[in-house]
Coordinates of C-alpha atoms in Angstrom, one line a residue:
M1 CA 5.5 5.9 -35.3
V2 CA 4.7 3.6 -32.4
E3 CA 2.3 0.9 -33.4
R4 CA -0.9 1.1 -31.3
T5 CA -2.8 -1.7 -29.8
T6 CA -6.4 -2.5 -28.8
E7 CA -5.1 -4.3 -25.7
I8 CA -5.7 -2.6 -22.4
R9 CA -2.4 -1.4 -21.1
T10 CA -2.2 0.4 -17.6
R11 CA 0.9 1.5 -15.6
F12 CA 1.8 2.3 -12.0
A13 CA 4.6 4.9 -12.0
P14 CA 5.7 5.8 -8.6
S15 CA 8.6 8.1 -7.8
P16 CA 11.4 6.7 -5.5
T17 CA 11.6 9.8 -3.5
G18 CA 9.8 8.5 -0.4
L19 CA 7.7 5.7 0.9
L20 CA 5.1 3.6 -0.9
H21 CA 2.1 4.4 1.2
I22 CA -1.6 3.8 1.1
G23 CA -2.5 6.3 -1.6
G24 CA 0.0 4.9 -3.9
V25 CA -1.0 1.3 -3.2
R26 CA -4.6 2.1 -4.0
T27 CA -3.5 3.6 -7.3
A28 CA -1.4 0.5 -8.1
L29 CA -4.3 -1.8 -7.1
F30 CA -6.9 0.0 -9.3
S31 CA -4.4 0.1 -12.4
W32 CA -3.5 -3.5 -11.8
A33 CA -7.1 -4.7 -11.3
Y34 CA -8.3 -2.9 -14.4
A35 CA -5.6 -4.6 -16.5
R36 CA -6.3 -7.9 -15.0
H37 CA -10.2 -7.5 -15.4
H38 CA -9.6 -6.9 -19.2
R39 CA -6.9 -9.5 -19.5
G40 CA -4.6 -6.6 -20.4
T41 CA -1.0 -5.6 -19.5
F42 CA 0.1 -4.0 -16.2
I43 CA 3.4 -2.2 -16.4
L44 CA 5.6 -1.0 -13.5
R45 CA 7.7 2.2 -14.2
I46 CA 10.0 3.9 -11.7
E47 CA 10.0 7.7 -12.2
D48 CA 13.4 8.5 -11.0
T49 CA 14.3 11.7 -12.9
D50 CA 14.6 13.6 -9.6
R51 CA 18.2 12.5 -9.1
E52 CA 18.6 14.4 -5.8
R53 CA 15.7 12.9 -4.0
S54 CA 15.5 9.4 -5.6
T55 CA 17.1 6.6 -3.6
D56 CA 17.8 2.9 -4.1
D57 CA 16.2 2.1 -0.8
A58 CA 13.0 3.7 -1.9
V59 CA 13.1 1.7 -5.2
Q60 CA 13.5 -1.5 -3.1
V61 CA 10.6 -0.6 -0.9
I62 CA 8.4 -0.2 -4.0
L63 CA 9.5 -3.5 -5.4
D64 CA 9.1 -5.4 -2.0
G65 CA 5.8 -3.7 -1.3
M66 CA 4.4 -4.7 -4.6
R67 CA 5.6 -8.3 -4.3
W68 CA 4.1 -8.6 -0.8
L69 CA 0.8 -7.3 -2.0
G70 CA 0.8 -9.8 -4.9
L71 CA 0.4 -7.0 -7.6
D72 CA 2.5 -8.6 -10.1
W73 CA 3.7 -6.6 -13.2
D74 CA 3.8 -7.9 -16.7
E75 CA 6.5 -5.5 -18.0
G76 CA 9.2 -3.7 -16.2
P77 CA 10.4 -2.3 -13.9
Y78 CA 11.3 0.5 -16.3
F79 CA 13.5 3.2 -15.1
Q80 CA 13.3 6.7 -16.5
T81 CA 17.0 7.3 -15.9
Q82 CA 17.8 4.5 -18.3
R83 CA 15.8 6.2 -21.1
Y84 CA 17.6 9.5 -21.4
D85 CA 18.8 8.8 -24.9
R86 CA 15.1 8.4 -25.9
Y87 CA 14.0 11.6 -24.3
R88 CA 16.9 13.6 -25.8
A89 CA 16.1 12.2 -29.3
V90 CA 12.4 13.5 -28.9
I91 CA 13.7 16.8 -27.7
D92 CA 16.0 17.3 -30.7
Q93 CA 13.1 16.3 -32.9
F94 CA 10.9 19.0 -31.3
L95 CA 13.7 21.6 -31.7
G96 CA 14.3 20.6 -35.3
D97 CA 10.7 21.2 -36.2
G98 CA 9.9 24.2 -34.1
R99 CA 7.8 22.6 -31.4
A100 CA 10.4 23.5 -28.8
Y101 CA 12.9 26.2 -28.4
H102 CA 15.9 27.3 -26.3
C103 CA 15.2 29.7 -23.4
Y104 CA 18.0 31.9 -22.2
C105 CA 16.2 33.6 -19.5
S106 CA 18.3 33.9 -16.3
K107 CA 16.9 33.2 -12.8
E108 CA 17.0 37.0 -12.1
E109 CA 15.0 37.7 -15.3
L110 CA 12.3 35.0 -14.5
E111 CA 12.1 36.5 -10.9
S112 CA 11.6 40.0 -12.3
M113 CA 9.0 38.6 -14.7
R114 CA 7.1 37.0 -11.9
A115 CA 7.2 40.0 -9.6
A116 CA 5.8 42.2 -12.3
Q117 CA 3.0 39.9 -13.0
L118 CA 2.0 39.7 -9.4
A119 CA 2.0 43.5 -9.1
R120 CA -0.4 43.5 -11.9
K121 CA -2.5 40.9 -10.2
E122 CA -1.9 38.4 -13.0
K123 CA -1.3 34.7 -12.7
P124 CA 2.6 34.2 -12.8
R125 CA 3.6 32.4 -15.9
Y126 CA 6.4 32.4 -18.5
D127 CA 5.5 35.0 -21.1
G128 CA 7.2 33.4 -24.0
R129 CA 9.8 36.1 -24.6
C130 CA 12.2 33.6 -26.0
R131 CA 9.6 31.9 -28.1
G132 CA 10.4 33.8 -31.3
G133 CA 14.1 33.2 -31.1
R134 CA 16.8 34.9 -29.0
E135 CA 20.5 35.2 -29.3
P136 CA 22.6 33.1 -26.8
V137 CA 23.3 35.0 -23.6
P138 CA 26.9 34.7 -22.3
G139 CA 27.0 32.7 -19.0
V140 CA 23.5 31.3 -19.4
V141 CA 23.0 27.6 -20.2
P142 CA 19.6 27.5 -21.9
V143 CA 16.7 25.3 -21.1
V144 CA 14.4 23.9 -23.7
R145 CA 10.8 24.8 -23.6
F146 CA 7.8 23.1 -25.3
R147 CA 6.0 25.5 -27.6
N148 CA 2.5 25.0 -26.2
P149 CA -0.4 26.0 -28.5
V150 CA -1.7 29.5 -27.7
E151 CA -5.2 29.1 -29.0
G152 CA -8.0 26.6 -28.5
E153 CA -8.6 24.4 -25.6
V154 CA -7.7 20.9 -24.1
V155 CA -10.7 18.8 -23.0
V156 CA -9.6 16.0 -20.6
H157 CA -12.4 13.3 -20.8
D158 CA -11.8 12.0 -17.4
V159 CA -13.6 8.8 -16.5
V160 CA -13.9 9.6 -12.8
H161 CA -14.4 13.4 -12.9
G162 CA -16.1 13.9 -16.3
P163 CA -14.9 16.4 -18.9
I164 CA -12.5 19.0 -17.7
V165 CA -11.7 21.9 -20.0
F166 CA -8.4 23.9 -20.1
Q167 CA -7.7 26.9 -22.1
N168 CA -4.3 26.8 -24.0
S169 CA -3.9 30.4 -23.3
E170 CA -3.6 29.5 -19.5
L171 CA -0.8 27.1 -20.1
D172 CA 2.6 28.5 -20.5
D173 CA 5.6 26.9 -22.3
L174 CA 6.8 24.1 -20.1
I175 CA 10.4 23.4 -19.6
I176 CA 11.2 19.9 -20.9
L177 CA 15.0 20.0 -20.6
R178 CA 16.7 21.7 -17.6
S179 CA 20.0 23.6 -17.9
D180 CA 21.8 20.7 -16.3
G181 CA 20.8 18.4 -19.1
N182 CA 18.0 16.5 -17.2
P183 CA 14.6 16.1 -18.9
T184 CA 11.6 17.0 -16.7
Y185 CA 8.9 15.0 -15.2
N186 CA 6.0 15.9 -17.4
F187 CA 8.0 15.5 -20.6
C188 CA 9.2 12.1 -19.6
V189 CA 6.0 10.8 -18.5
T190 CA 4.4 11.7 -21.8
V191 CA 7.1 10.0 -23.9
D192 CA 6.9 6.9 -21.7
D193 CA 3.2 6.7 -21.9
W194 CA 3.4 6.9 -25.7
D195 CA 6.4 4.4 -26.2
M196 CA 4.8 2.0 -23.7
R197 CA 1.4 2.2 -25.6
I198 CA -0.5 3.0 -22.3
T199 CA -4.2 3.1 -23.2
H200 CA -5.6 4.0 -19.6
V201 CA -3.7 6.3 -17.3
I202 CA -5.1 5.7 -13.8
R203 CA -3.5 8.0 -11.1
G204 CA -4.2 10.5 -8.3
D205 CA -6.1 13.6 -9.0
D206 CA -3.1 15.7 -7.9
H207 CA -2.0 15.0 -11.5
I208 CA -5.1 16.7 -13.2
N209 CA -3.3 19.9 -13.8
N210 CA -0.5 18.1 -15.5
T211 CA -2.8 16.4 -18.0
P212 CA -3.5 19.2 -20.6
R213 CA 0.3 19.7 -20.9
Q214 CA 0.9 16.1 -21.4
I215 CA -1.9 15.8 -24.0
N216 CA -0.5 18.7 -26.0
M217 CA 2.9 17.1 -26.0
L218 CA 1.4 13.8 -27.0
R219 CA -0.3 15.4 -29.9
A220 CA 3.0 17.0 -30.9
M221 CA 4.5 13.6 -31.1
G222 CA 1.7 12.3 -33.2
G223 CA 0.5 10.1 -30.3
E224 CA -3.0 9.0 -29.3
V225 CA -4.5 10.4 -26.1
P226 CA -5.1 7.6 -23.5
V227 CA -8.1 7.3 -21.3
Y228 CA -7.6 9.2 -18.0
A229 CA -9.0 8.3 -14.7
H230 CA -7.9 10.6 -11.8
L231 CA -8.6 9.1 -8.4
P232 CA -9.7 11.2 -5.6
M233 CA -7.4 11.8 -2.6
I234 CA -7.3 9.7 0.6
L235 CA -7.7 11.9 3.5
G236 CA -6.9 11.4 7.2
P237 CA -9.8 10.6 9.7
D238 CA -10.1 14.2 10.5
G239 CA -10.6 15.1 6.8
T240 CA -7.1 16.7 6.4
K241 CA -4.3 15.6 4.0
L242 CA -3.1 12.2 4.8
S243 CA 0.2 12.3 6.8
K244 CA 2.3 10.1 8.9
R245 CA 0.2 10.8 12.0
H246 CA -2.8 9.4 10.1
G247 CA -1.1 6.3 8.7
A248 CA 0.7 7.5 5.7
V249 CA 3.5 5.1 6.3
S250 CA 5.4 2.6 4.2
V251 CA 3.1 -0.2 3.1
L252 CA 5.7 -2.6 4.6
Q253 CA 4.9 -1.3 8.0
Y254 CA 1.4 -2.7 7.6
R255 CA 3.0 -6.1 6.9
D256 CA 5.2 -5.6 10.1
E257 CA 2.1 -4.7 12.0
G258 CA 0.4 -8.0 11.1
Y259 CA -1.9 -7.2 8.3
L260 CA -2.6 -9.6 5.6
P261 CA -1.9 -8.3 2.0
G262 CA -5.3 -9.4 0.8
A263 CA -7.0 -7.7 3.7
L264 CA -5.3 -4.4 3.1
L265 CA -6.1 -4.6 -0.6
N266 CA -9.7 -5.4 0.3
Y267 CA -9.9 -2.3 2.4
L268 CA -8.3 -0.1 -0.2
G269 CA -10.5 -1.6 -2.9
R270 CA -13.6 -0.3 -1.0
L271 CA -12.1 3.2 -0.4
G272 CA -13.8 5.1 -3.2
W273 CA -15.3 2.1 -5.0
S274 CA -18.2 -0.2 -4.0
H275 CA -20.2 -3.1 -5.5
G276 CA -23.6 -3.1 -3.6
D277 CA -23.2 -4.0 0.0
L278 CA -20.1 -6.3 -0.5
E279 CA -17.6 -5.5 2.2
V280 CA -15.2 -8.4 2.3
F281 CA -13.8 -10.1 -0.8
A282 CA -10.8 -11.9 -2.1
L283 CA -8.5 -10.2 -4.5
E284 CA -9.7 -12.5 -7.4
E285 CA -13.3 -11.5 -6.7
F286 CA -12.3 -7.9 -6.8
V287 CA -10.7 -8.2 -10.1
G288 CA -13.8 -9.7 -11.5
L289 CA -16.0 -6.9 -10.3
F290 CA -13.8 -3.8 -10.6
D291 CA -14.6 -1.1 -13.1
V292 CA -12.8 2.3 -12.8
E293 CA -16.0 4.0 -14.0
A294 CA -17.5 3.1 -10.6
V295 CA -15.0 5.0 -8.7
N296 CA -16.5 7.9 -6.6
K297 CA -15.1 11.3 -7.3
S298 CA -15.3 12.4 -3.7
A299 CA -12.3 12.1 -1.5
S300 CA -12.3 9.2 1.1
A301 CA -11.0 9.1 4.7
L302 CA -8.7 6.5 6.1
N303 CA -10.2 4.5 9.0
V304 CA -7.7 2.5 10.8
D305 CA -10.3 0.6 12.8
K306 CA -11.9 -0.5 9.5
I307 CA -8.6 -1.7 8.2
A308 CA -8.3 -3.9 11.5
W309 CA -11.8 -5.2 11.1
T310 CA -11.3 -6.1 7.5
N311 CA -8.1 -7.9 8.5
Q312 CA -9.9 -9.9 11.2
Q313 CA -12.5 -10.9 8.7
H314 CA -10.0 -12.3 6.3
M315 CA -8.2 -14.1 9.2
M316 CA -11.4 -15.8 10.3
R317 CA -12.0 -16.9 6.7
M318 CA -8.6 -18.6 6.5
S319 CA -7.6 -21.9 7.9
G320 CA -5.0 -22.3 10.5
A321 CA -2.8 -23.8 7.9
Q322 CA -3.1 -20.9 5.6
L323 CA -2.3 -18.5 8.5
A324 CA 0.6 -20.4 9.8
P325 CA 3.3 -19.0 7.5
F326 CA 2.2 -15.4 8.3
L327 CA 2.2 -16.2 12.1
A328 CA 5.8 -17.7 11.7
E329 CA 7.0 -14.5 10.2
Q330 CA 5.5 -12.4 13.0
L331 CA 6.9 -14.7 15.7
G332 CA 10.4 -14.4 14.0
R333 CA 10.1 -10.6 14.4
S334 CA 9.7 -11.2 18.2
G335 CA 12.8 -13.4 18.2
I336 CA 10.8 -16.5 18.8
D337 CA 11.7 -19.8 16.9
P338 CA 8.4 -21.4 16.0
A339 CA 9.8 -24.8 15.5
G340 CA 8.4 -27.6 17.5
R341 CA 4.8 -26.2 17.9
D342 CA 1.8 -26.8 15.7
L343 CA 1.4 -23.3 14.2
A344 CA -1.8 -24.3 12.3
A345 CA -3.4 -25.3 15.5
I346 CA -2.3 -22.1 17.3
A347 CA -3.5 -20.0 14.5
E348 CA -6.8 -21.7 14.4
A349 CA -7.2 -21.3 18.1
L350 CA -6.4 -17.5 18.1
K351 CA -7.8 -16.3 14.8
E352 CA -11.2 -15.3 16.1
R353 CA -9.6 -13.7 19.2
T354 CA -7.2 -11.3 17.4
R355 CA -7.4 -8.7 14.8
T356 CA -3.9 -8.7 13.5
L357 CA -1.1 -11.3 13.1
K358 CA 1.0 -9.2 15.4
E359 CA -1.7 -9.7 18.0
M360 CA -1.9 -13.3 17.4
A361 CA 1.9 -13.6 17.8
E362 CA 1.8 -11.7 21.0
G363 CA -1.1 -13.8 22.3
S364 CA 0.6 -17.0 21.4
Q365 CA 4.1 -16.3 22.9
F366 CA 3.3 -18.5 26.0
F367 CA 3.2 -21.6 23.8
F368 CA 6.9 -21.1 23.0
R369 CA 8.1 -19.7 26.2
R370 CA 7.2 -20.5 29.8
P371 CA 6.0 -17.2 31.4
E372 CA 8.7 -15.9 33.5
A373 CA 6.2 -14.7 36.0
Y374 CA 2.4 -14.8 36.6
E375 CA 0.3 -11.8 36.0
P376 CA -0.1 -10.4 39.5
K377 CA -4.0 -9.9 39.5
A378 CA -4.5 -13.3 37.9
A379 CA -2.1 -15.0 40.3
A380 CA -3.8 -13.4 43.4
K381 CA -7.2 -14.5 42.2
H382 CA -6.5 -18.0 40.9
L383 CA -3.2 -19.2 42.4
G384 CA -3.6 -18.5 46.0
A385 CA -3.2 -21.1 48.8
D386 CA -6.8 -22.3 48.3
A387 CA -6.1 -23.2 44.7
Q388 CA -3.5 -25.7 45.5
P389 CA -5.9 -28.6 46.1
V390 CA -7.7 -27.8 42.7
L391 CA -4.4 -27.6 41.0
A392 CA -3.2 -30.9 42.5
A393 CA -6.5 -32.6 41.5
L394 CA -6.1 -31.3 37.9
R395 CA -2.5 -32.6 37.8
T396 CA -3.7 -36.1 38.8
A397 CA -6.6 -36.1 36.5
L398 CA -4.7 -34.9 33.5
A399 CA -1.8 -37.2 34.0
G400 CA -4.2 -40.2 33.8
I401 CA -5.4 -39.3 30.4
A402 CA -4.5 -41.8 27.7
G403 CA -5.1 -39.7 24.5
W404 CA -3.9 -36.3 24.8
E405 CA -6.4 -34.5 22.5
A406 CA -8.8 -31.6 22.9
G407 CA -12.0 -33.7 23.2
A408 CA -10.6 -36.0 25.8
L409 CA -9.1 -33.1 27.8
H410 CA -12.4 -31.2 27.7
E411 CA -14.2 -34.3 29.0
C412 CA -11.7 -34.7 31.8
L413 CA -12.0 -31.1 33.0
T414 CA -15.8 -31.4 32.9
Q415 CA -15.8 -34.6 35.0
L416 CA -13.5 -33.0 37.5
A417 CA -15.6 -29.9 37.8
E418 CA -18.8 -32.2 38.3
A419 CA -17.0 -34.2 40.9
R420 CA -16.0 -31.2 42.9
G421 CA -19.4 -29.7 42.5
V422 CA -18.2 -26.5 40.8
G423 CA -18.7 -24.8 37.5
L424 CA -16.1 -25.5 34.7
G425 CA -14.7 -22.0 35.1
K426 CA -13.5 -22.7 38.7
I427 CA -11.4 -25.5 37.2
A428 CA -10.4 -23.9 33.9
Q429 CA -9.3 -20.5 35.2
P430 CA -6.6 -21.6 37.6
L431 CA -5.5 -24.0 35.0
R432 CA -5.3 -21.2 32.5
V433 CA -3.2 -19.0 34.6
A434 CA -0.9 -21.9 35.4
L435 CA -0.4 -22.6 31.7
A436 CA -0.5 -19.2 30.1
G437 CA 0.7 -16.9 33.0
S438 CA -2.5 -14.8 32.8
G439 CA -6.2 -15.2 32.7
V440 CA -6.4 -15.1 28.9
S441 CA -5.8 -17.8 26.4
P442 CA -7.6 -19.9 23.7
P443 CA -10.1 -22.5 25.0
I444 CA -8.4 -24.5 27.7
D445 CA -8.7 -27.8 26.0
Q446 CA -7.1 -26.4 22.9
T447 CA -4.4 -24.9 25.0
L448 CA -3.6 -28.1 26.7
A449 CA -3.5 -30.0 23.4
I450 CA -1.1 -27.6 21.8
L451 CA 1.3 -27.4 24.8
G452 CA 1.3 -31.2 24.9
R453 CA 1.4 -33.5 28.0
D454 CA 4.8 -33.0 29.3
E455 CA 4.9 -29.2 29.0
S456 CA 1.4 -28.9 30.6
L457 CA 2.1 -31.1 33.6
A458 CA 5.4 -29.3 34.1
R459 CA 3.7 -25.9 34.2
L460 CA 1.0 -27.3 36.5
D461 CA 3.8 -28.5 38.8
R462 CA 5.2 -25.0 38.8
A463 CA 1.8 -23.4 39.7
I464 CA 1.3 -25.9 42.5
A465 CA 4.6 -24.9 44.0
F466 CA 3.8 -21.2 43.6
A467 CA 0.4 -21.7 45.3
A468 CA 2.0 -23.4 48.2
G469 CA 4.1 -20.4 48.9
P470 CA 7.7 -20.2 50.2
A471 CA 9.0 -23.5 51.6

């Protein structure tokens, strides 16, 4: 008998047969947060019994995604394929005491059984014909089936959905060992949850129908039934099942698209759970507030715009120094070496103007590379022949500044505009195009300060030559 514990123990148990996507991440978040809230233990378990579809790459995506999100685990990762001896020991025990039996039904026999049941308008299910014992059938390698109770009911006391009742008469005898010698998913999950002393199973509601079978097998092992909380599905914006076209992509794609891990978790935390009107919160705050009993049992729809809004809120609440490492990573994906520039200053200047770090990286490229060409409309409007005197005056005024910092630069530009009797925009916009190559940049004094004296003056010289036209 495995010793029980009063400690809260949760698990995230993905199958490495595809990508770790939004739905899986929310399940991981809620399981992790529940354990952290109660100072319990969070376990990562890789359910890789589907040998044909499980891949090492998918396992790595799970591990990389969890680490990027900051959802650290206390035990694991455990792999089901490394626990086959334990599963077979339990199966042998079940066979020995009559809680399981060998089934010699061939594929053709099972198909005939199914066809006859459908013809009678019955629910297709195994009819238990090998349950009382059967002589081995030549050429048929038997499977092992769990002897499910035929009377009574199973009540799943679900934290999210409330009590759910299943009649044992509706549950057939589940295969727990295939003819190829591999144990099946539902059986492995049951043994794992018992061995790992899981107290709370938090998972998607697509597993509800598996739960009564797992409860019956747990009871057959002498195990205690954990608390179940089945989370509602996440739908696409159109109310249909989430797919790649909706954003059911690897969580690491959100990283590559410039989302902060804390912002993505913030959004997912609010997807089916709420705490008053609180919209934006740090992960630590979520842990302090989260209770699985407050999860809504209705399905939630993914809103890509809301993810971007949440990300921008997190960016605006972070300092430039905190954003700098994330910006450096994004710039690296664009092939830009960020060395030599003040990334903290760049991030500070752009954080309220962009929704993602990818947008920030795209909007800051001119700081690292001189624009190869000016944006045509901006150049036509601000770098024509009539702009040459303004640019020349800017060049002279800026070259005479002693301290190259934003305050002094702003004062210089203001004085020049007053001297020429024009608004600051008439001065700032030609300068902006000269420096950034387009009419969009952070505040012009910050842009000048970040670029530095030499680079700013060099770009002004280039713009003056451009405005003068061909020699």
